[in-house]
C-alpha cells in the first residue's frame, strides 16, 4: 500500500494556537503601514501644529458676548451678508469684538471672540486693548498647561522629543498663538467642479443654477447653467486671505430674470432663489483637497437638497510645502497609535471603555483621545476621516484580542455614513465615497488586503481561535462580523454588482481549515491519539514507519475515527455556537462532518481496495471496523443536507469482507449444528421444557443463526443492493444448515420409529425449523426481501415441508403391520355377522352394536396411540400424522375387507362365499366409517371434516362399498364406460389380428346387432416345441347379455403364424343400452388338447368408437394383458367375489387373462 503519510513533527492543534496568535499580533503585512512614522519633517510640523491646537484648543475658545443693537446706517450681517432690516433693534452686536449679525445667525459664528478682538484692536491701533487681550490669552494658555500637563507630556513622548527642545517649542507655539493672524496670509485656489441633486425652483420643474464663492470681503461667481439640476461648471477662482479666522462661503443660487427679482435686487443684495450653501473654515485648509460638500440650509425655511464638489488648493505663507491637514492628522493618529500599542502596550491594543451611540468615535484613552479630537476640530478633519484612519491603524493589529470587534463596529459606522443617504441629498453612496478625503483607492485597497488576510486566518480558525479560549472565540465571531461588514461595504458603498457573499467566504474558509486539519490528524494520528487517549504509560511507542495505515492490520483507522469525532464535536459544540451569523447558510458542525467524512471516505475506500487485494487481517477485524465507520456515518453524516436521501458508499468498501465473514460463518454454523445435534442425540432428544414439544438442538441452531443475522442487521446497511447480496448469501447458509439438520434426522428416523415419543419430537424439530425459518424470513424483510434470497428461503420452506411429509409418511407406515393385523381381526369379526339381505329399519341398534364390535380392534389401537400423539406432537405435526394414519386406515380397510386383492385366475373361482360382503355387512362398514371419521375429527381438535370427506381414500372406499350394492350388469356397464384404454399403450405387440365390425339397429324395435368378421392374424410371436394351432376367441362384453350368445371361436390353424380365418359371427345386443355400453374382446389362443388353451395375446375394441360410422375394419395389435385403472380393478374385485354369478365369473376370467408362458422361455 503506497505510503499516505507525510510526517510532521507538529504538536496538537490547540497547543499551537496561542503561540501562533502571539507570532501574528500584526495583522496586514507591514507593506500597508503608513510612511508617516518615518517622515521626520512631517512629524516635526505635525508636532508643532498639535501643540498649537492643544495649547489654545477650539473647545476652550471665548464665546461672543452678543447684545441687541440698533443700526443707524445700512448694515449687513457678518454671517449671511443679508441686510439688518428694521428701524431699531435690527440685529445683534458682540460687545467685545464688535461683530454684527442677525439674531438668527449668532449661533453660526464660531470665530474666537478674544482672538478676533485682538486682531481688530491691533488693526485700529488700540495698543492698550490689544495688550489686555493678549494677557488674557497668555493666562488661558498657562492655566491649560498647568491643568493638563499629561497631554503635553504624551505629545512629547509620541513625537520623541527631549524635554529642552519640547519646552522651547512650547514657547514658540504660545507666541504664534498670541501673534494670531497679524502675520498670517495664504493663497487659495477654488475650483467649482459640479453639483448634484439640486432643488427645482422654476415652474418648469428645473433650476438655472450658478455659484458664488466668498473669501473675506471678496466674492466671485460662476456662469449660469440653465435648466439643469446636475450642473457642471469647472470654473477656477483665486483668492488671497490674511485672516485665519475667515471662512469660505460657497452658495448656490437659481437665477431669476423677472420683475420680481429686479425689485428684490434694488432692496437686497440677494435677488435670486437660494439653493443651498456650505461654509468652510480657512484654518481647516491645507494642501490640496477634492471634496464633496453637502448643501446646508441657511434658515429653517430653506428648501435645500444635493451636494457640491470643490477642488481647493491652499498655500500658507511659511508652509508652502506642508501636507494638507488630513495628512497631518493621519501622521498624528498613526504616531499616537504606534506609541500606545507598540511602545507602551508591547504590541497589544488597549480597547477604550466607552459607551453610548458615539462610543465608536472613541479610539484611545481620555488623554490621547483629546489630542486627536482637538487637532481634528482645530483643522477641520471630519469625524469619518478620523474613523477611517483609526480603522487603517487597527488593520495592522487585527489579530489582537478584542480588535476584530472594534474594527467591525468602526466599519459598520463607516458603511452607515456613506450608504445611508439623507433626505438632504440624493448623491449615490459610491460618489460620496469617491469624494472621501481618506482616498477611495487607498481604503478599497486596505479592505481588499484585510479581506484576504481575514480569509487566510479564518482558514486556520482552529489555530487562531482555539475553542479552549472564550475570548478568542468571541474574536472569531467579531472577525466574521468584520468580514460581513467588508462585504456590505463592497455592495452598498462601492456598489459592486455581486461581491463574494460573506457566508460563502466563511464556508470556504471553514472547509479549507478542515482540509488542513484532516491532513494534520491523518499524518500524526498515532502521536495525537496516544497523547490524548493512551491510558497505559508503559506502552511502547510505535515506530514512525508503522504509525500510518498498513495492510497488515487495521489499528490506524479506529484511532483516526476517534480523532475525527473529536474534531466534529469541537466544531459542533464550540464553533457552531460562535459562527451563528448565517443560520440558514452556515453550520460549522455540519460542514465539519461533511468535509471530514468526504476526506475520510476517500482514504478509507482506497485503503479497503488495497486490503481486498491482500486480505491479511481477520474478517472479524474488518467487521469491527465496518461497525465503527457505520457509527461515524449514522451519528454525524447521515442527516447532513448534502447527503440526506442518498445511498452512502461505505457499505461497498466492506462488502467483500462481510461476504468473507458470512462464508466463514457458514462453516461455524455447520459445525455448531453438528455439535448441537450430537449433544441432543446423546441426551435422547429431550424436550426443552414442559410446554415446548421440540428438543434443544433446534433452539441451539437458530440461536446461532439469529446471532449471525443480528450482526448483519446491526450493520444497518443503507444500500438495498448490498443488503440483497448479504441476504442471498445468508439465505444459502440457512438452507445448508437446516437441510443438513433435516438430512441427518431423516437418515436415522426409521430406526427411531419403534420408540414411543422420539419420532414425534424429531418431527416437531423439523416443524420448529419451519416455524423459526418463517420468523427469520420476517426478520430479514419478508416482502421487502431480495427476490433471490426470498426464493431461496421459500424453496427451503418447501423442502422442509417435504421432509416433514416424508417423516410423517415413514412414521405412519411404521404402523402398517399393526393396522393390518387390526383389520384382519375386524374382517374375522365381520364374517361372523349373520344376515345377507337388506337391513330393516328396526334393526339399527343391533347394527350399531355390530359396528362397534367390528371396530373394537382398531379402536383399541388408535386410542392408545392417538392420545399419545395429541400430547407429544405439535398441532401441525399431529395433523400430518393423523392424515397418514387416516390414509393407511382407509387403504388397509379397502384392501383388507372391502376389496381384497385379486389372486391368480385359478384361485378366484374357488373364493369362499364369506368374502363377498352382504348388504348388512356393507351397512355395518358404513357405520364404522362414520365412527372412524368422527374419531379422527376429534371434535375439531383433529382433522377437518371437509378434509376427511374429500380425501380420495374415503371416496374410493365409499365408491367400492357403493359398488357392492350394484348388479353385475351395472358394474360391467360401468367398467366398459370407464376403461377406455384397455388395449392402449402396446409398446411391444405380440402380433395383430384383422377384424371387421358392422353395427345394425332395427328401425322398429331398436334392437342392436353386431356382425364381427375375423379376417386373419399376422406376425404372431410364439415359441412352442409342439404343434402350434392358433385360433381367435371373440367375446362381446356388456350388460343384458346373460341370456344371449356372448362368445364365438374360430377354427384353429396348424403351425401358421399368419393364419387367415374369414369367419363371421353375429352378436345380438338388445335394445336396453346403446353400442357405447359394449366392447369386443379378441383373444388369440394356442389350442391344446386335454388342457387349458394358452393365451397368446389380447385386444379390446370399444363399439362406441364405431357407433357413428356403423362399420369398421382394422388391424388390432395384440397385447400381453388388459390394462385398467383403479375403478376397473375395483369392479373386478367386487365381481370376483360373486362366485355364484356365471356372467361375473366369466367377466373376471376374461379380464384376468394374460399371455401364457412360452415353452423354452
XYZ file of C-alpha atoms in Angstrom, residues 855-1160:
306
model
C -64.271 -51.642 15.187
C -63.007 -52.770 18.610
C -59.530 -53.994 17.494
C -58.887 -50.774 15.516
C -60.199 -48.506 18.283
C -58.050 -50.192 20.876
C -55.022 -49.476 18.714
C -55.982 -45.887 17.889
C -56.920 -44.996 21.470
C -53.513 -45.913 22.752
C -51.584 -44.082 20.049
C -53.637 -41.008 19.203
C -53.798 -39.917 22.840
C -50.005 -40.049 22.931
C -49.675 -38.180 19.614
C -52.055 -35.462 20.772
C -49.916 -34.929 23.839
C -46.455 -35.166 22.270
C -46.909 -33.746 18.739
C -47.180 -30.136 17.748
C -50.509 -29.336 16.158
C -49.147 -29.224 12.605
C -47.210 -32.453 13.086
C -50.216 -34.087 14.720
C -52.379 -33.320 11.705
C -49.787 -34.731 9.355
C -49.570 -37.944 11.425
C -53.360 -38.152 11.577
C -53.560 -37.699 7.802
C -51.068 -40.510 7.241
C -52.856 -42.786 9.706
C -56.173 -41.925 8.065
C -54.695 -42.788 4.676
C -53.325 -46.097 5.935
C -56.556 -46.980 7.770
C -58.718 -46.246 4.739
C -56.409 -48.019 2.283
C -55.993 -51.047 4.555
C -59.720 -51.230 5.176
C -60.399 -51.129 1.440
C -57.761 -53.687 0.560
C -58.273 -55.982 3.527
C -62.050 -56.009 3.930
C -63.905 -54.243 1.141
C -61.762 -55.167 -1.841
C -59.273 -57.888 -1.059
C -56.541 -58.098 -3.717
C -57.115 -60.381 -6.701
C -55.335 -63.700 -6.649
C -54.434 -65.640 -9.784
C -57.185 -66.808 -12.081
C -57.151 -70.340 -10.814
C -57.852 -69.227 -7.256
C -60.575 -66.634 -7.705
C -63.100 -69.212 -8.828
C -62.895 -71.051 -5.528
C -63.051 -67.944 -3.219
C -65.230 -68.522 -0.217
C -68.668 -67.014 -0.259
C -67.977 -65.358 3.081
C -65.519 -62.974 1.428
C -68.310 -61.338 -0.522
C -69.863 -58.566 1.575
C -73.574 -58.780 2.203
C -75.747 -55.642 2.290
C -75.830 -55.904 6.086
C -72.046 -56.070 6.268
C -71.872 -53.034 3.959
C -74.251 -51.167 6.278
C -72.043 -52.095 9.269
C -68.962 -50.816 7.404
C -70.789 -47.554 6.588
C -71.496 -47.038 10.293
C -67.929 -47.995 11.132
C -66.643 -45.411 8.634
C -68.693 -42.678 10.309
C -67.316 -43.692 13.701
C -63.704 -43.690 12.428
C -64.278 -40.312 10.755
C -65.617 -38.769 13.978
C -62.687 -40.252 15.885
C -60.159 -38.649 13.531
C -62.096 -35.335 13.652
C -61.932 -35.428 17.463
C -64.443 -32.656 17.963
C -62.394 -30.175 15.921
C -59.040 -30.993 17.530
C -58.114 -33.457 14.798
C -58.612 -33.384 11.045
C -61.215 -31.150 9.455
C -64.448 -32.784 8.328
C -64.044 -31.301 4.852
C -60.619 -32.950 4.522
C -61.997 -36.301 5.663
C -64.985 -36.111 3.336
C -62.916 -35.076 0.329
C -59.999 -37.440 0.954
C -59.526 -39.717 -2.077
C -59.066 -42.735 0.206
C -62.521 -42.299 1.779
C -64.126 -41.569 -1.568
C -62.509 -44.660 -3.054
C -63.675 -46.785 -0.140
C -67.199 -45.453 -0.285
C -67.269 -45.915 -4.013
C -66.150 -49.503 -3.562
C -68.869 -50.090 -0.944
C -71.445 -48.496 -3.234
C -70.423 -50.885 -5.980
C -71.336 -53.838 -3.734
C -74.995 -52.856 -3.976
C -74.978 -52.648 -7.805
C -75.982 -55.506 -10.166
C -73.445 -57.352 -12.259
C -74.776 -55.740 -15.451
C -74.427 -52.263 -13.928
C -70.859 -52.988 -12.821
C -69.938 -54.389 -16.258
C -71.519 -51.342 -17.895
C -69.515 -49.065 -15.545
C -66.340 -50.995 -16.431
C -66.913 -50.661 -20.180
C -67.704 -46.932 -19.959
C -64.707 -46.075 -17.752
C -61.988 -48.384 -19.072
C -61.412 -46.771 -22.447
C -57.720 -47.590 -22.739
C -57.533 -51.341 -22.077
C -55.693 -52.076 -25.304
C -53.660 -48.864 -25.447
C -50.021 -48.472 -24.684
C -48.978 -51.643 -26.507
C -45.306 -50.853 -26.836
C -44.297 -54.407 -27.683
C -47.211 -56.117 -29.553
C -47.103 -59.887 -29.812
C -48.981 -59.870 -33.099
C -52.029 -58.383 -34.714
C -55.460 -59.514 -35.795
C -57.653 -58.144 -38.638
C -61.271 -57.651 -37.608
C -64.265 -56.100 -39.367
C -67.226 -54.975 -37.248
C -70.643 -53.855 -38.590
C -73.409 -52.458 -36.364
C -77.126 -52.720 -37.186
C -80.118 -51.182 -35.410
C -83.663 -52.412 -36.110
C -85.761 -49.447 -37.157
C -88.869 -50.725 -35.394
C -87.737 -52.412 -32.183
C -84.451 -50.512 -31.815
C -82.592 -53.778 -31.220
C -78.857 -53.584 -31.847
C -76.846 -56.278 -33.621
C -73.147 -56.586 -34.263
C -71.563 -58.638 -37.010
C -67.914 -59.491 -36.400
C -65.732 -60.899 -39.129
C -62.378 -62.277 -38.044
C -60.327 -61.950 -41.205
C -56.807 -63.045 -40.241
C -53.931 -62.841 -37.777
C -50.435 -61.790 -38.564
C -46.927 -61.701 -37.122
C -47.811 -63.896 -34.165
C -44.917 -64.165 -31.737
C -44.986 -67.560 -30.133
C -42.449 -70.329 -29.449
C -43.510 -73.947 -28.947
C -41.867 -77.335 -29.360
C -45.131 -78.971 -30.286
C -47.903 -78.247 -32.759
C -48.943 -74.564 -32.902
C -52.646 -74.270 -33.572
C -53.772 -70.659 -33.184
C -57.470 -69.736 -33.087
C -59.309 -66.486 -32.311
C -61.845 -66.120 -29.499
C -64.250 -63.147 -29.898
C -66.290 -62.178 -26.788
C -68.900 -59.408 -26.525
C -68.865 -57.723 -23.093
C -71.705 -55.560 -21.821
C -74.989 -55.524 -19.883
C -78.087 -57.684 -20.521
C -76.178 -60.489 -22.232
C -76.802 -63.251 -19.685
C -79.394 -64.916 -21.927
C -77.560 -64.254 -25.170
C -74.618 -65.787 -27.012
C -71.562 -63.913 -25.775
C -68.563 -65.841 -27.134
C -67.523 -67.266 -30.552
C -64.308 -69.017 -31.605
C -62.751 -69.580 -34.988
C -61.241 -72.787 -36.237
C -57.621 -73.392 -35.352
C -54.872 -73.308 -37.970
C -51.940 -75.656 -37.758
C -48.446 -74.236 -37.463
C -49.356 -70.930 -39.085
C -48.057 -67.755 -37.589
C -50.091 -65.642 -40.040
C -53.346 -67.600 -40.306
C -56.364 -66.456 -42.291
C -59.852 -67.193 -40.897
C -62.532 -65.142 -42.708
C -65.193 -66.288 -40.242
C -68.218 -64.171 -39.381
C -70.123 -64.100 -36.065
C -73.400 -62.393 -35.107
C -73.970 -60.858 -31.660
C -77.464 -59.699 -30.550
C -77.101 -56.750 -28.123
C -80.748 -55.994 -27.374
C -82.335 -52.575 -27.119
C -81.825 -51.695 -23.404
C -78.499 -49.861 -23.953
C -76.671 -48.345 -26.905
C -73.404 -49.602 -28.508
C -71.351 -47.316 -26.249
C -72.008 -49.741 -23.354
C -70.356 -52.666 -25.162
C -66.893 -53.742 -26.134
C -65.434 -56.605 -28.193
C -62.521 -58.509 -26.636
C -60.476 -60.517 -29.162
C -58.065 -63.133 -27.785
C -55.661 -65.249 -29.858
C -55.002 -68.644 -28.186
C -52.999 -71.766 -28.879
C -55.317 -74.800 -28.841
C -54.157 -77.573 -26.514
C -55.847 -80.921 -26.243
C -56.783 -82.168 -22.758
C -55.595 -78.970 -21.030
C -56.424 -75.290 -20.904
C -55.660 -73.328 -24.024
C -52.723 -70.971 -23.774
C -53.247 -67.209 -24.250
C -51.082 -65.649 -26.951
C -52.383 -62.027 -26.990
C -55.448 -59.881 -26.218
C -57.029 -56.856 -27.929
C -60.120 -54.796 -26.966
C -62.302 -52.751 -29.350
C -64.809 -50.184 -27.985
C -68.059 -50.188 -30.006
C -68.582 -46.534 -29.148
C -65.643 -45.724 -31.444
C -67.508 -47.081 -34.487
C -71.078 -46.214 -33.474
C -71.153 -43.089 -35.635
C -69.726 -44.798 -38.761
C -71.602 -48.088 -38.232
C -68.738 -50.125 -39.645
C -65.025 -50.555 -39.119
C -62.258 -52.808 -40.439
C -58.830 -52.614 -38.865
C -55.738 -54.419 -37.633
C -55.772 -54.605 -33.848
C -52.416 -55.005 -32.043
C -52.287 -57.843 -29.546
C -51.121 -57.015 -26.028
C -49.973 -59.315 -23.266
C -52.839 -58.333 -20.946
C -55.705 -55.892 -20.483
C -54.846 -52.507 -18.866
C -57.229 -50.935 -16.347
C -57.252 -48.200 -13.701
C -58.369 -48.286 -10.068
C -62.049 -48.170 -10.996
C -61.621 -51.188 -13.261
C -59.715 -53.073 -10.593
C -62.397 -52.186 -8.018
C -65.148 -53.557 -10.301
C -63.034 -56.620 -10.948
C -62.529 -57.225 -7.185
C -66.252 -56.931 -6.454
C -67.274 -59.189 -9.313
C -64.594 -61.668 -8.321
C -66.479 -62.220 -5.060
C -69.728 -63.124 -6.885
C -68.802 -66.730 -7.453
C -72.385 -67.857 -7.989
C -72.899 -65.422 -10.898
C -71.862 -67.005 -14.202
C -71.611 -63.655 -16.053
C -69.464 -62.229 -13.253
C -67.196 -65.278 -13.219
C -66.785 -65.139 -16.990
C -66.062 -61.367 -16.890
C -63.451 -61.750 -14.159
C -61.810 -64.592 -16.043
C -61.727 -62.585 -19.276
C -60.216 -59.507 -17.696
C -57.790 -61.504 -15.582
C -56.283 -63.383 -18.502
C -52.746 -62.646 -19.583
C -50.274 -64.093 -22.055
C -49.170 -67.555 -21.066
C -45.550 -68.525 -20.668
C -43.854 -69.737 -23.850
C -42.055 -73.022 -23.992
C -38.337 -72.634 -23.601
